[in-house]
Short mmCIF file of C-alpha atoms in Angstrom, two decimals:
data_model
loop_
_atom_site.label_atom_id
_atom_site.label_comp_id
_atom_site.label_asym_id
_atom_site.label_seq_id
_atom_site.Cartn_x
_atom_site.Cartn_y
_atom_site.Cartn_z
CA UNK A 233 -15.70 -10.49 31.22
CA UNK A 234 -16.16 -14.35 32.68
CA UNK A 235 -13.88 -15.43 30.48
CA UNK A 236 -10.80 -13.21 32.20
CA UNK A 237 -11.87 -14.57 35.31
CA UNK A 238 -10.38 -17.94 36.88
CA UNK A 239 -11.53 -19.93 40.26
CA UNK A 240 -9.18 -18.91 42.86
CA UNK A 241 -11.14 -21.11 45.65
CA UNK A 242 -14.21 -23.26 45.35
CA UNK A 243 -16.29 -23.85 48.88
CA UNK A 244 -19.20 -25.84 49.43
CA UNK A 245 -22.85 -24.50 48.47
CA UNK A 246 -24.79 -22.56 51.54
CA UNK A 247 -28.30 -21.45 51.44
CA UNK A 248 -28.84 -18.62 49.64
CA UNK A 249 -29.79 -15.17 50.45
CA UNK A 250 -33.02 -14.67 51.95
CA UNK A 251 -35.29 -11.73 51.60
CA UNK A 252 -36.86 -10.18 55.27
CA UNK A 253 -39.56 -7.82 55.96
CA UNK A 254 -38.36 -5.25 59.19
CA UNK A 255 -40.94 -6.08 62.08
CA UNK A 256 -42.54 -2.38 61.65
CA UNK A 257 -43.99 -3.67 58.39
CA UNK A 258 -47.28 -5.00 58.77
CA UNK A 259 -48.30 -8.50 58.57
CA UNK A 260 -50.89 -8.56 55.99
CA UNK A 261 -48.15 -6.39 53.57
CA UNK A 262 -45.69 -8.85 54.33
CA UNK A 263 -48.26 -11.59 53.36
CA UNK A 264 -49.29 -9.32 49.97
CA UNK A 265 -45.60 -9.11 49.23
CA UNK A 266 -44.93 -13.13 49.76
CA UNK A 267 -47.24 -13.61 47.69
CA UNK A 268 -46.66 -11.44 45.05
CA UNK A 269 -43.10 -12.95 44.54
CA UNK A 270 -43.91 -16.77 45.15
CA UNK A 271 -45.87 -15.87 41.79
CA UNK A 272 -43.28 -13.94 39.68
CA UNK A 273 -41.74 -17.14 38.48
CA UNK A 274 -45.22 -18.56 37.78
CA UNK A 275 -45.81 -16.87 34.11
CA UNK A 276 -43.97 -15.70 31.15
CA UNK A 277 -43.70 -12.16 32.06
CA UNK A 278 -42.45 -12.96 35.48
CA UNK A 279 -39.77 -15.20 34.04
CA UNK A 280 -38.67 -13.03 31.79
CA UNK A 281 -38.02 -11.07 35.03
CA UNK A 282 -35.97 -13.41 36.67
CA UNK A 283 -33.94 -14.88 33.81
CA UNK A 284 -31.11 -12.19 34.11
CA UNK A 285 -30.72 -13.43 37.19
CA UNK A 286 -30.64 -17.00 36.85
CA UNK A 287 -33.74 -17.59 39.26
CA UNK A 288 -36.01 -19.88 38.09
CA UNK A 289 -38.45 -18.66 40.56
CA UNK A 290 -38.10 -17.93 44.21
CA UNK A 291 -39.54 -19.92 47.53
CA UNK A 292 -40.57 -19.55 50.69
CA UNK A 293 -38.37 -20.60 53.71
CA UNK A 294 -37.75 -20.60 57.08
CA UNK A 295 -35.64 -19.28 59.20
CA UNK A 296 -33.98 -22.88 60.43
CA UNK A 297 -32.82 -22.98 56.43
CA UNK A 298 -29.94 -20.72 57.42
CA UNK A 299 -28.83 -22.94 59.88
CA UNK A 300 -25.90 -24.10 58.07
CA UNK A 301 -24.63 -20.20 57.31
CA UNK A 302 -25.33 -19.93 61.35
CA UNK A 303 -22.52 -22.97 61.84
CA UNK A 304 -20.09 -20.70 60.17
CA UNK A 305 -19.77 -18.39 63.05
CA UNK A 306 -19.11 -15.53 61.42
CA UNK A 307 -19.70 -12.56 63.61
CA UNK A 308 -17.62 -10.07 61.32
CA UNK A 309 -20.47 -7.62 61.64
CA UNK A 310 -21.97 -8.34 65.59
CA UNK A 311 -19.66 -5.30 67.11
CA UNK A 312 -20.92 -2.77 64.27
CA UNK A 313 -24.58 -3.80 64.63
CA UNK A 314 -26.20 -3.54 67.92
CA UNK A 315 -30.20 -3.54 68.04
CA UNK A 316 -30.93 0.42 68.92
CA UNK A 317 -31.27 0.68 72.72
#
């Protein structure tokens, strides 16, 4: 299949997706879960997970590493989702 594909536009590299627990989720589940998947990449098993996928392993961040996908104003979706009232 890649090789009947061709480049049609090549942009600069931005952060990549993030994963985010919903605020209902309790903090110490949120902490067992960070954990759980700082460690995947950490042993065979868990890399044999994330090969498929190209991940070497995964990382914590913050929320100011998205700054740069922020700059890109893109507010496609701000009219469609409104917090619940």
């Amino acid at each position: 299949m890649r090789d009947q594909l061709r480049i049609l536009w090549t942009t600069k590299g931005y952060t990549p997706h993030a994963f985010a627990a919903h605020p209902r989720v309790p903090p110490d589940v949120v902490e067992r879960l960070n954990a759980a998947m700082l460690a995947i990449g950490q042993d065979d098993e868990g890399r044999a997970l994330l090969e498929p996928l190209s991940l070497p392993g995964l990382e914590r961040a913050e929320d100011s590493n998205w700054n740069d996908v922020r700059a890109l104003g893109i507010g496609l979706l701000d009219d469609l989702v409104k917090p619940a009232q």
